[in-house]
Structures are given as C-alpha cells and as structure tokens.
mmCIF file of C-alpha atoms and ligand atoms in Angstrom:
data_model
loop_
_atom_site.group_PDB
_atom_site.id
_atom_site.type_symbol
_atom_site.label_atom_id
_atom_site.label_comp_id
_atom_site.label_asym_id
_atom_site.label_seq_id
_atom_site.Cartn_x
_atom_site.Cartn_y
_atom_site.Cartn_z
ATOM 1 C CA VAL A 153 43.004 68.019 -91.089
ATOM 2 C CA LYS A 154 44.789 65.076 -89.479
ATOM 3 C CA PRO A 155 44.666 61.937 -91.642
ATOM 4 C CA LEU A 156 43.186 58.888 -89.921
ATOM 5 C CA TYR A 157 45.587 56.048 -89.270
ATOM 6 C CA GLY A 158 46.009 54.045 -92.470
ATOM 7 C CA GLU A 159 44.973 56.854 -94.740
ATOM 8 C CA ARG A 160 48.435 58.241 -95.238
ATOM 9 C CA TRP A 161 49.002 57.153 -98.808
ATOM 10 C CA HIS A 162 45.563 58.207 -99.736
ATOM 11 C CA MET A 163 46.302 61.683 -98.430
ATOM 12 C CA PHE A 164 49.601 61.835 -100.302
ATOM 13 C CA ASP A 165 47.828 60.932 -103.535
ATOM 14 C CA ILE A 166 45.335 63.720 -103.131
ATOM 15 C CA GLU A 167 48.127 66.165 -102.494
ATOM 16 C CA ASN A 168 49.962 65.025 -105.603
ATOM 17 C CA VAL A 169 46.897 65.317 -107.781
ATOM 18 C CA ALA A 170 46.201 68.760 -106.374
ATOM 19 C CA LEU A 171 49.796 69.793 -107.068
ATOM 20 C CA SER A 172 49.854 68.621 -110.677
ATOM 21 C CA GLN A 173 46.453 70.199 -111.313
ATOM 22 C CA ARG A 174 47.788 73.423 -109.870
ATOM 23 C CA ARG A 175 50.792 73.236 -112.188
ATOM 24 C CA ILE A 176 48.553 72.691 -115.205
ATOM 25 C CA ALA A 177 46.326 75.602 -114.150
ATOM 26 C CA ILE A 178 49.363 77.843 -113.716
ATOM 27 C CA ALA A 179 50.825 76.775 -117.066
ATOM 28 C CA SER A 180 47.615 77.574 -118.948
ATOM 29 C CA ALA A 181 47.220 80.926 -117.181
ATOM 30 C CA LEU A 182 50.871 81.723 -117.892
ATOM 31 C CA LYS A 183 50.358 81.088 -121.615
ATOM 32 C CA LYS A 184 48.052 84.113 -121.702
ATOM 33 C CA ALA A 185 50.115 86.305 -119.411
ATOM 34 C CA ILE A 186 51.940 88.150 -122.200
ATOM 35 C CA GLU A 187 48.810 88.680 -124.288
ATOM 36 C CA PHE A 188 46.869 89.968 -121.265
ATOM 37 C CA ASP A 189 49.684 92.271 -120.233
ATOM 38 C CA GLN A 190 50.167 90.667 -116.817
ATOM 39 C CA LEU A 191 53.968 90.605 -116.875
ATOM 40 C CA SER A 192 56.402 93.279 -115.820
ATOM 41 C CA LEU A 193 60.115 93.612 -115.267
ATOM 42 C CA PHE A 194 61.484 94.862 -111.972
ATOM 43 C CA PHE A 195 65.053 96.049 -111.547
ATOM 44 C CA GLN A 196 67.296 95.499 -108.559
ATOM 45 C CA PRO A 197 70.429 97.656 -108.243
ATOM 46 C CA GLN A 198 73.931 96.210 -108.165
ATOM 47 C CA ILE A 199 76.552 98.330 -106.401
ATOM 48 C CA TYR A 200 80.358 98.419 -106.497
ATOM 49 C CA LEU A 201 81.310 97.690 -102.899
ATOM 50 C CA ASN A 202 84.510 99.749 -102.947
ATOM 51 C CA THR A 203 83.105 102.969 -104.368
ATOM 52 C CA GLY A 204 79.377 102.730 -103.695
ATOM 53 C CA LYS A 205 78.754 103.546 -107.349
ATOM 54 C CA VAL A 206 76.063 101.870 -109.424
ATOM 55 C CA HIS A 207 77.195 98.887 -111.481
ATOM 56 C CA GLY A 208 73.768 98.207 -112.997
ATOM 57 C CA ALA A 209 70.644 96.200 -112.286
ATOM 58 C CA GLU A 210 69.252 92.697 -112.550
ATOM 59 C CA ALA A 211 65.969 92.393 -114.436
ATOM 60 C CA LEU A 212 63.507 90.239 -112.486
ATOM 61 C CA LEU A 213 60.249 89.014 -113.968
ATOM 62 C CA ARG A 214 56.956 89.653 -112.176
ATOM 63 C CA TRP A 215 53.583 88.118 -112.967
ATOM 64 C CA GLU A 216 50.382 89.605 -111.598
ATOM 65 C CA HIS A 217 47.359 87.434 -112.320
ATOM 66 C CA PRO A 218 43.873 88.840 -111.601
ATOM 67 C CA GLN A 219 42.819 85.759 -109.589
ATOM 68 C CA LEU A 220 46.098 84.123 -108.563
ATOM 69 C CA GLY A 221 47.612 87.446 -107.505
ATOM 70 C CA ASN A 222 51.372 87.946 -107.577
ATOM 71 C CA VAL A 223 52.813 84.598 -108.563
ATOM 72 C CA PRO A 224 56.469 84.284 -107.430
ATOM 73 C CA PRO A 225 58.981 83.532 -110.223
ATOM 74 C CA ASP A 226 60.469 80.704 -108.160
ATOM 75 C CA LEU A 227 57.094 79.039 -108.670
ATOM 76 C CA PHE A 228 56.228 79.880 -112.277
ATOM 77 C CA ILE A 229 59.661 79.815 -113.962
ATOM 78 C CA PRO A 230 60.167 76.072 -113.361
ATOM 79 C CA ILE A 231 56.643 75.453 -114.699
ATOM 80 C CA ALA A 232 57.400 77.638 -117.714
ATOM 81 C CA GLU A 233 60.593 75.672 -118.312
ATOM 82 C CA SER A 234 58.956 72.257 -118.170
ATOM 83 C CA SER A 235 55.972 73.308 -120.302
ATOM 84 C CA GLY A 236 57.897 75.085 -123.060
ATOM 85 C CA ILE A 237 56.372 78.486 -122.266
ATOM 86 C CA ILE A 238 59.788 79.718 -121.214
ATOM 87 C CA SER A 239 60.854 80.554 -124.770
ATOM 88 C CA ASP A 240 58.085 83.166 -125.147
ATOM 89 C CA LEU A 241 58.804 84.543 -121.674
ATOM 90 C CA THR A 242 62.522 84.819 -122.362
ATOM 91 C CA GLU A 243 61.919 86.638 -125.640
ATOM 92 C CA TRP A 244 59.595 89.048 -123.870
ATOM 93 C CA VAL A 245 62.101 89.627 -121.060
ATOM 94 C CA ILE A 246 65.014 90.247 -123.445
ATOM 95 C CA THR A 247 63.007 92.673 -125.579
ATOM 96 C CA GLN A 248 61.781 94.637 -122.566
ATOM 97 C CA ALA A 249 65.134 94.612 -120.798
ATOM 98 C CA LEU A 250 67.014 96.002 -123.795
ATOM 99 C CA GLN A 251 64.378 98.650 -124.398
ATOM 100 C CA TYR A 252 64.707 99.743 -120.757
ATOM 101 C CA GLN A 253 68.500 99.527 -120.929
ATOM 102 C CA LYS A 254 68.367 102.223 -123.603
ATOM 103 C CA LYS A 255 66.713 104.564 -121.085
ATOM 104 C CA MET A 256 68.958 103.541 -118.211
ATOM 105 C CA THR A 257 72.129 104.251 -120.213
ATOM 106 C CA VAL A 258 70.871 107.782 -120.808
ATOM 107 C CA LEU A 259 71.336 108.326 -117.059
ATOM 108 C CA LEU A 260 74.405 106.116 -116.705
ATOM 109 C CA PRO A 261 76.214 105.243 -119.962
ATOM 110 C CA GLN A 262 78.160 102.338 -118.414
ATOM 111 C CA HIS A 263 75.002 100.846 -116.830
ATOM 112 C CA ILE A 264 74.978 97.044 -117.000
ATOM 113 C CA VAL A 265 71.688 95.199 -117.281
ATOM 114 C CA SER A 266 71.636 91.557 -116.177
ATOM 115 C CA ILE A 267 69.100 89.182 -117.708
ATOM 116 C CA ASN A 268 68.228 85.708 -116.445
ATOM 117 C CA ILE A 269 68.450 83.061 -119.142
ATOM 118 C CA SER A 270 67.342 79.465 -118.761
ATOM 119 C CA ALA A 271 69.734 76.765 -119.892
ATOM 120 C CA LYS A 272 67.120 75.651 -122.420
ATOM 121 C CA ASP A 273 67.104 79.114 -123.996
ATOM 122 C CA LEU A 274 70.774 78.748 -124.824
ATOM 123 C CA LEU A 275 70.035 76.005 -127.302
ATOM 124 C CA ARG A 276 67.875 78.317 -129.403
ATOM 125 C CA LYS A 277 69.600 79.553 -132.516
ATOM 126 C CA ASP A 278 67.212 82.495 -132.928
ATOM 127 C CA LEU A 279 68.028 84.236 -129.645
ATOM 128 C CA PRO A 280 71.453 85.529 -130.708
ATOM 129 C CA VAL A 281 69.706 86.995 -133.764
ATOM 130 C CA LEU A 282 67.164 88.697 -131.505
ATOM 131 C CA PHE A 283 70.036 90.204 -129.516
ATOM 132 C CA ILE A 284 71.765 91.496 -132.649
ATOM 133 C CA THR A 285 68.521 93.064 -133.884
ATOM 134 C CA LEU A 286 67.746 94.778 -130.552
ATOM 135 C CA LEU A 287 71.335 95.883 -129.926
ATOM 136 C CA ASN A 288 71.324 97.571 -133.331
ATOM 137 C CA GLU A 289 67.860 99.029 -132.950
ATOM 138 C CA TYR A 290 68.659 100.644 -129.591
ATOM 139 C CA GLU A 291 72.340 101.268 -130.358
ATOM 140 C CA LEU A 292 73.478 99.521 -127.193
ATOM 141 C CA ASN A 293 76.935 98.407 -126.162
ATOM 142 C CA PRO A 294 76.769 94.580 -126.035
ATOM 143 C CA ALA A 295 79.446 94.557 -123.312
ATOM 144 C CA ASN A 296 76.881 96.165 -120.992
ATOM 145 C CA ILE A 297 74.507 93.215 -121.317
ATOM 146 C CA MET A 298 75.083 90.367 -118.841
ATOM 147 C CA LEU A 299 73.321 87.033 -119.275
ATOM 148 C CA GLU A 300 72.835 85.250 -115.948
ATOM 149 C CA LEU A 301 72.901 81.548 -116.550
ATOM 150 C CA THR A 302 71.786 79.238 -113.759
ATOM 151 C CA GLU A 303 73.663 75.999 -113.601
ATOM 152 C CA SER A 304 71.154 73.235 -114.134
ATOM 153 C CA ALA A 305 71.074 69.600 -115.124
ATOM 154 C CA THR A 306 70.366 70.617 -118.729
ATOM 155 C CA LEU A 307 73.802 72.147 -118.874
ATOM 156 C CA PHE A 308 75.265 68.697 -118.361
ATOM 157 C CA GLU A 309 73.113 66.606 -120.639
ATOM 158 C CA GLY A 310 75.835 66.413 -123.232
ATOM 159 C CA VAL A 311 74.685 69.607 -124.863
ATOM 160 C CA ASP A 312 77.429 71.805 -126.179
ATOM 161 C CA ILE A 313 76.849 74.834 -124.009
ATOM 162 C CA LYS A 314 80.315 76.134 -124.652
ATOM 163 C CA ASN A 315 79.481 76.276 -128.334
ATOM 164 C CA ALA A 316 76.182 78.034 -127.616
ATOM 165 C CA LEU A 317 77.973 80.575 -125.441
ATOM 166 C CA ASN A 318 80.362 81.307 -128.295
ATOM 167 C CA ASP A 319 77.468 82.714 -130.345
ATOM 168 C CA TYR A 320 76.934 85.245 -127.563
ATOM 169 C CA ARG A 321 80.640 85.928 -127.150
ATOM 170 C CA LEU A 322 80.844 86.798 -130.850
ATOM 171 C CA ILE A 323 78.088 89.348 -130.355
ATOM 172 C CA GLY A 324 79.982 90.702 -127.355
ATOM 173 C CA VAL A 325 77.432 90.155 -124.580
ATOM 174 C CA LYS A 326 78.801 88.917 -121.234
ATOM 175 C CA ILE A 327 77.981 85.714 -119.412
ATOM 176 C CA ALA A 328 77.561 85.150 -115.674
ATOM 177 C CA ILE A 329 77.162 81.899 -113.780
ATOM 178 C CA ASP A 330 74.188 82.418 -111.461
ATOM 179 C CA ASP A 331 73.548 80.798 -108.058
ATOM 180 C CA PHE A 332 77.125 79.577 -108.035
ATOM 181 C CA GLY A 333 77.737 76.664 -105.692
ATOM 182 C CA THR A 334 74.112 75.593 -105.336
ATOM 183 C CA GLY A 335 73.859 73.350 -108.355
ATOM 184 C CA TYR A 336 75.849 71.179 -110.656
ATOM 185 C CA SER A 337 78.920 73.127 -111.601
ATOM 186 C CA SER A 338 82.378 71.831 -110.908
ATOM 187 C CA LEU A 339 85.629 73.695 -110.807
ATOM 188 C CA ALA A 340 86.581 72.052 -114.108
ATOM 189 C CA TYR A 341 83.398 73.443 -115.636
ATOM 190 C CA LEU A 342 84.112 76.877 -114.255
ATOM 191 C CA SER A 343 87.589 76.892 -115.731
ATOM 192 C CA LYS A 344 86.400 75.581 -119.121
ATOM 193 C CA MET A 345 83.552 78.051 -119.602
ATOM 194 C CA GLY A 346 85.394 81.237 -118.732
ATOM 195 C CA PHE A 347 82.470 83.161 -117.247
ATOM 196 C CA ASP A 348 82.820 86.920 -117.078
ATOM 197 C CA GLU A 349 80.989 87.083 -113.751
ATOM 198 C CA ILE A 350 80.288 84.712 -110.885
ATOM 199 C CA LYS A 351 77.179 85.297 -108.781
ATOM 200 C CA ILE A 352 77.203 84.050 -105.220
ATOM 201 C CA ASP A 353 73.745 82.864 -104.261
ATOM 202 C CA LYS A 354 71.961 84.567 -101.383
ATOM 203 C CA GLN A 355 71.893 81.317 -99.391
ATOM 204 C CA PHE A 356 75.630 81.817 -98.742
ATOM 205 C CA VAL A 357 75.341 85.547 -98.103
ATOM 206 C CA MET A 358 72.318 85.931 -95.862
ATOM 207 C CA ASN A 359 73.975 84.403 -92.766
ATOM 208 C CA ILE A 360 77.527 85.442 -93.585
ATOM 209 C CA GLU A 361 77.733 87.560 -90.450
ATOM 210 C CA TYR A 362 77.742 84.601 -88.080
ATOM 211 C CA SER A 363 78.227 81.474 -90.237
ATOM 212 C CA LYS A 364 81.911 80.513 -90.451
ATOM 213 C CA ASN A 365 81.071 78.023 -93.215
ATOM 214 C CA ASP A 366 79.377 80.648 -95.349
ATOM 215 C CA GLN A 367 82.294 83.005 -94.774
ATOM 216 C CA THR A 368 84.661 80.301 -95.990
ATOM 217 C CA ILE A 369 82.536 79.593 -99.069
ATOM 218 C CA CYS A 370 82.250 83.268 -99.991
ATOM 219 C CA ARG A 371 85.938 83.924 -99.480
ATOM 220 C CA ALA A 372 86.906 80.850 -101.519
ATOM 221 C CA THR A 373 84.535 81.822 -104.332
ATOM 222 C CA CYS A 374 86.090 85.278 -104.490
ATOM 223 C CA ASP A 375 89.595 83.784 -104.558
ATOM 224 C CA ILE A 376 88.690 81.329 -107.329
ATOM 225 C CA ALA A 377 87.006 84.047 -109.357
ATOM 226 C CA LYS A 378 90.041 86.284 -109.076
ATOM 227 C CA SER A 379 92.378 83.506 -110.236
ATOM 228 C CA LEU A 380 90.100 82.773 -113.187
ATOM 229 C CA GLY A 381 89.814 86.417 -114.172
ATOM 230 C CA SER A 382 86.090 86.787 -113.387
ATOM 231 C CA TYR A 383 84.555 89.261 -110.999
ATOM 232 C CA VAL A 384 82.062 88.447 -108.271
ATOM 233 C CA VAL A 385 78.571 89.728 -107.562
ATOM 234 C CA ALA A 386 77.048 88.716 -104.224
ATOM 235 C CA GLU A 387 73.253 88.648 -104.004
ATOM 236 C CA GLY A 388 71.215 88.794 -100.788
ATOM 237 C CA VAL A 389 73.268 91.545 -99.121
ATOM 238 C CA GLU A 390 70.897 92.658 -96.366
ATOM 239 C CA ASP A 391 73.071 94.729 -94.003
ATOM 240 C CA SER A 392 76.297 96.697 -93.782
ATOM 241 C CA GLN A 393 78.134 93.976 -91.830
ATOM 242 C CA SER A 394 77.584 91.468 -94.643
ATOM 243 C CA MET A 395 78.697 94.086 -97.125
ATOM 244 C CA ALA A 396 81.907 94.717 -95.159
ATOM 245 C CA LYS A 397 82.681 90.991 -94.950
ATOM 246 C CA LEU A 398 82.232 90.521 -98.703
ATOM 247 C CA GLN A 399 84.324 93.577 -99.401
ATOM 248 C CA SER A 400 87.148 92.175 -97.283
ATOM 249 C CA TYR A 401 87.109 89.018 -99.445
ATOM 250 C CA GLY A 402 87.554 91.098 -102.594
ATOM 251 C CA CYS A 403 83.955 90.766 -103.813
ATOM 252 C CA GLU A 404 83.450 93.566 -106.339
ATOM 253 C CA VAL A 405 79.690 94.031 -106.511
ATOM 254 C CA GLY A 406 76.756 93.593 -104.123
ATOM 255 C CA GLN A 407 73.012 93.248 -104.654
ATOM 256 C CA GLY A 408 70.383 92.992 -101.960
ATOM 257 C CA TYR A 409 67.783 94.617 -99.769
ATOM 258 C CA PHE A 410 70.527 96.622 -98.016
ATOM 259 C CA PHE A 411 70.824 98.684 -101.210
ATOM 260 C CA SER A 412 67.322 98.264 -102.570
ATOM 261 C CA ARG A 413 64.570 95.773 -103.242
ATOM 262 C CA PRO A 414 63.704 95.043 -106.864
ATOM 263 C CA LEU A 415 61.795 98.086 -108.175
ATOM 264 C CA PRO A 416 59.319 98.742 -110.983
ATOM 265 C CA PHE A 417 61.087 100.429 -113.903
ATOM 266 C CA GLU A 418 59.878 103.981 -113.151
ATOM 267 C CA ASN A 419 60.933 103.677 -109.504
ATOM 268 C CA TYR A 420 64.275 102.235 -110.525
ATOM 269 C CA MET A 421 64.864 105.220 -112.813
ATOM 270 C CA GLN A 422 64.153 107.560 -109.883
ATOM 271 C CA TRP A 423 66.471 105.553 -107.655
ATOM 272 C CA LEU A 424 69.169 105.620 -110.350
ATOM 273 C CA GLY A 425 68.812 109.361 -110.827
ATOM 274 C CA ALA A 426 69.284 109.885 -107.095
ATOM 275 C CA ASN A 427 72.290 107.526 -106.855
ATOM 276 C CA LEU A 428 74.485 108.646 -109.729
ATOM 277 C CA GLU A 429 77.306 109.972 -107.547
HETATM 278 P P1 C2E B 735 67.827 84.742 -108.844
HETATM 279 O O1 C2E B 735 68.266 84.846 -110.259
HETATM 280 O O2 C2E B 735 68.757 84.098 -107.902
HETATM 281 O O3 C2E B 735 67.431 86.218 -108.392
HETATM 282 C C1 C2E B 735 67.690 86.755 -107.107
HETATM 283 C C2 C2E B 735 66.489 86.614 -106.208
HETATM 284 O O4 C2E B 735 66.863 87.039 -104.893
HETATM 285 C C3 C2E B 735 65.322 87.506 -106.612
HETATM 286 O O5 C2E B 735 64.117 86.815 -106.298
HETATM 287 C C4 C2E B 735 65.505 88.724 -105.686
HETATM 288 O O6 C2E B 735 64.308 89.451 -105.481
HETATM 289 C C5 C2E B 735 65.976 88.052 -104.424
HETATM 290 N N1 C2E B 735 66.742 88.935 -103.565
HETATM 291 C C6 C2E B 735 67.610 89.922 -103.926
HETATM 292 N N2 C2E B 735 68.169 90.498 -102.857
HETATM 293 C C7 C2E B 735 67.660 89.896 -101.768
HETATM 294 C C8 C2E B 735 67.867 90.061 -100.337
HETATM 295 O O7 C2E B 735 68.650 90.898 -99.874
HETATM 296 N N3 C2E B 735 67.166 89.232 -99.526
HETATM 297 C C9 C2E B 735 66.310 88.293 -100.005
HETATM 298 N N4 C2E B 735 65.651 87.525 -99.129
HETATM 299 N N5 C2E B 735 66.084 88.093 -101.346
HETATM 300 C C10 C2E B 735 66.764 88.899 -102.202
HETATM 301 P P2 C2E B 735 62.886 86.774 -107.307
HETATM 302 O O8 C2E B 735 62.755 88.082 -108.000
HETATM 303 O O9 C2E B 735 61.714 86.256 -106.541
HETATM 304 O O10 C2E B 735 63.312 85.710 -108.392
HETATM 305 C C11 C2E B 735 63.460 84.364 -108.060
HETATM 306 C C12 C2E B 735 64.116 83.578 -109.173
HETATM 307 O O11 C2E B 735 63.281 83.508 -110.330
HETATM 308 C C13 C2E B 735 65.413 84.230 -109.677
HETATM 309 O O12 C2E B 735 66.452 83.903 -108.776
HETATM 310 C C14 C2E B 735 65.548 83.568 -111.028
HETATM 311 O O13 C2E B 735 66.121 82.277 -110.922
HETATM 312 C C15 C2E B 735 64.097 83.432 -111.464
HETATM 313 N N6 C2E B 735 63.774 84.531 -112.393
HETATM 314 C C16 C2E B 735 63.347 85.794 -112.130
HETATM 315 N N7 C2E B 735 63.160 86.492 -113.279
HETATM 316 C C17 C2E B 735 63.490 85.663 -114.289
HETATM 317 C C18 C2E B 735 63.521 85.784 -115.721
HETATM 318 O O14 C2E B 735 63.230 86.832 -116.325
HETATM 319 N N8 C2E B 735 63.897 84.658 -116.444
HETATM 320 C C19 C2E B 735 64.270 83.484 -115.817
HETATM 321 N N9 C2E B 735 64.624 82.454 -116.595
HETATM 322 N N10 C2E B 735 64.264 83.344 -114.489
HETATM 323 C C20 C2E B 735 63.880 84.417 -113.728
HETATM 324 CA CA1 CA B 736 69.813 85.876 -111.370
HETATM 325 CA CA1 CA B 737 68.696 81.810 -110.618
HETATM 326 CA CA1 CA B 738 70.051 83.191 -106.473
#
C-alpha cells in the first residue's frame, strides 16, 4: 500500500509499533520453546582444507514454532539477548551439544564441537561450573570444545572479558572469535585476548572468487592469525574455487554449503560416518 502524501511519519509509526509487538510476541513464545520441546541443534561440518578430513562441527540452534514456523536464529537470538531469555537458551545448547559430542567422539575421537556463546553469557559465573559438570559426566576432552564468541558492544563496555575467558582457559576449553572483522574488535584486542581460533565471516568468503577486496581481507586475516598463533576457520565456503583460494592463503579449516548444510543430529552422524577417511 502506497502511503498518501503527508502520511509518511504515520506509516513509520505503525511499522515501529508492529515491529516491537512482533518482538514481544516472539520473546513470549521463545520463553516456552524449551518447555514445549520446540528447539533442536543442527550440526554443520568443518573440514581441514589440506587433507579433506573432518575437523568437527558447529552447533546451530533451530526453533520450530507451531504457528510461527521455523524462526531464523538471526531473528530470535538478538531478541533472546535483549530479553534475558538467552541464559536459558545457552544452558540448553551447551547441555545438548556436550551430550551429542559424546556420541560424535565415538566415531571420531578428535572431533571438535563449536558452540556459539553470547557475550552476556560470559559474565555468568555458573556456566564454567556447568561445563565442568558436563565434561566430567560425559568424560570429554575439554580441548575438543570450542566456544565461538561474537564480538559485540558488550565486550567493550568495560567488562573484564579477559578475566571471564580465564575461567574457561583453566577448564581447558578453547575460544574462537566469531564473525571476525564485522564488528568491534581491533588488532590490539585480538593480540590481548589470544584466541585459539579466528572465524572469518561468510560475508568475506561468499564473493571471494571475484572480489579483490574480500581476497585481501581473507589473506590478511590468515596472515594475522598465523603470526598470533591462532588458526583460521572460514565460514560460507560454497564452491571449490573459494576453497582453493582460502587454502592458498593458509586457511586451515572451511565450513559451508560446499561441504554440507547444517544437519539434524542423526543426519550429521550419518554424514560423519561416511566421511571418516
Ligand atoms: P554464525 O555463528 O555466523 O553461524 C554461521 C551461519 O552461516 C549459520 O546460520 C549457517 O547456517 C550459515 N552458513 C554456513 N555455511 C553457509 C554457506 O555456505 N552459505 C550461506 N549462505 N550460509 C551459510 P544460522 O544457522 O542461520 O545462524 C545464524 C546466527 O545465529 C549464527 O551466525 C549465530 O550468530 C546465531 N546462532 C545460531 N545458533 C546459536 C546458538 O546456539 N547460540 C547463540 N548465541 N547464537 C546462535
Ligand atoms: Ca558461529
Ligand atoms: Ca555469530
Ligand atoms: Ca558469521
């Protein structure tokens, strides 16, 4: 519907109201998602580019609501973060991911599971305890657990993230900086935090074939990572040409539709079984 001349602001208001009402509706539906068993974890393979062997998988949250359908995490995670629901979601994700990791390491003992953690989650003192409990319960190697931490404004609000990360380092789990280059991190930050892994965001990878700028960014990220002693995982690898480019820059691991889409756990186990050598 085209707004009549002069009605512009009116239209904007209606859109804003609709948007905030939608957010509130999503937040209240999300609160019940765990209880009503609407969540699941998908797994997307990560592959060593040089050998083609399996490095592990990233756990990605899925929410299927009976009326709203499949709600994309890019939509509901920010709402979960701003409404406080994220802490329950994160606990659920960690518990599930480590339980599944137990089964995945039966097929591949050195399998690495990557878990997305919100900056806000890092400030919780009880999460390291949850990790210790689950690692003991499932007898897992903490070095095979990678926490993917997205750089966000929260990380720079004077909070002592380095201190929070130390709790995890003591346990022995690894830390990755996610979506590197898209957010707030500086090179000083990168050097100070000593991340085990740097993840190049798909926005730099998807057009790498023909974008000189993206090639430069990916190559530079790989060089920086090497100098800092971290390894690089590139996400959004969609074809063999992109894979070859990343490989030539020294990128160790790739993740993307070229290898596989994110899969439900049972399908991932089948995929893993078929891709062990
Ligand atoms: P992310 O951490 O950057 O995850 C990678 C996203 O890229 C995933 O989207 C994945 O499905 C998608 N992707 C992977 N390979 C390709 C490819 O080759 N082409 C294209 N076009 N896309 C690819 P997804 O699963 O929709 O997740 C979106 C975001 O939601 C994630 O971005 C992450 O920030 C957040 N998220 C997902 N699960 C969790 C979770 O358990 N906890 C938290 N805190 N955030 C999560
Ligand atoms: Ca991630
Ligand atoms: Ca992310
Ligand atoms: Ca990303």
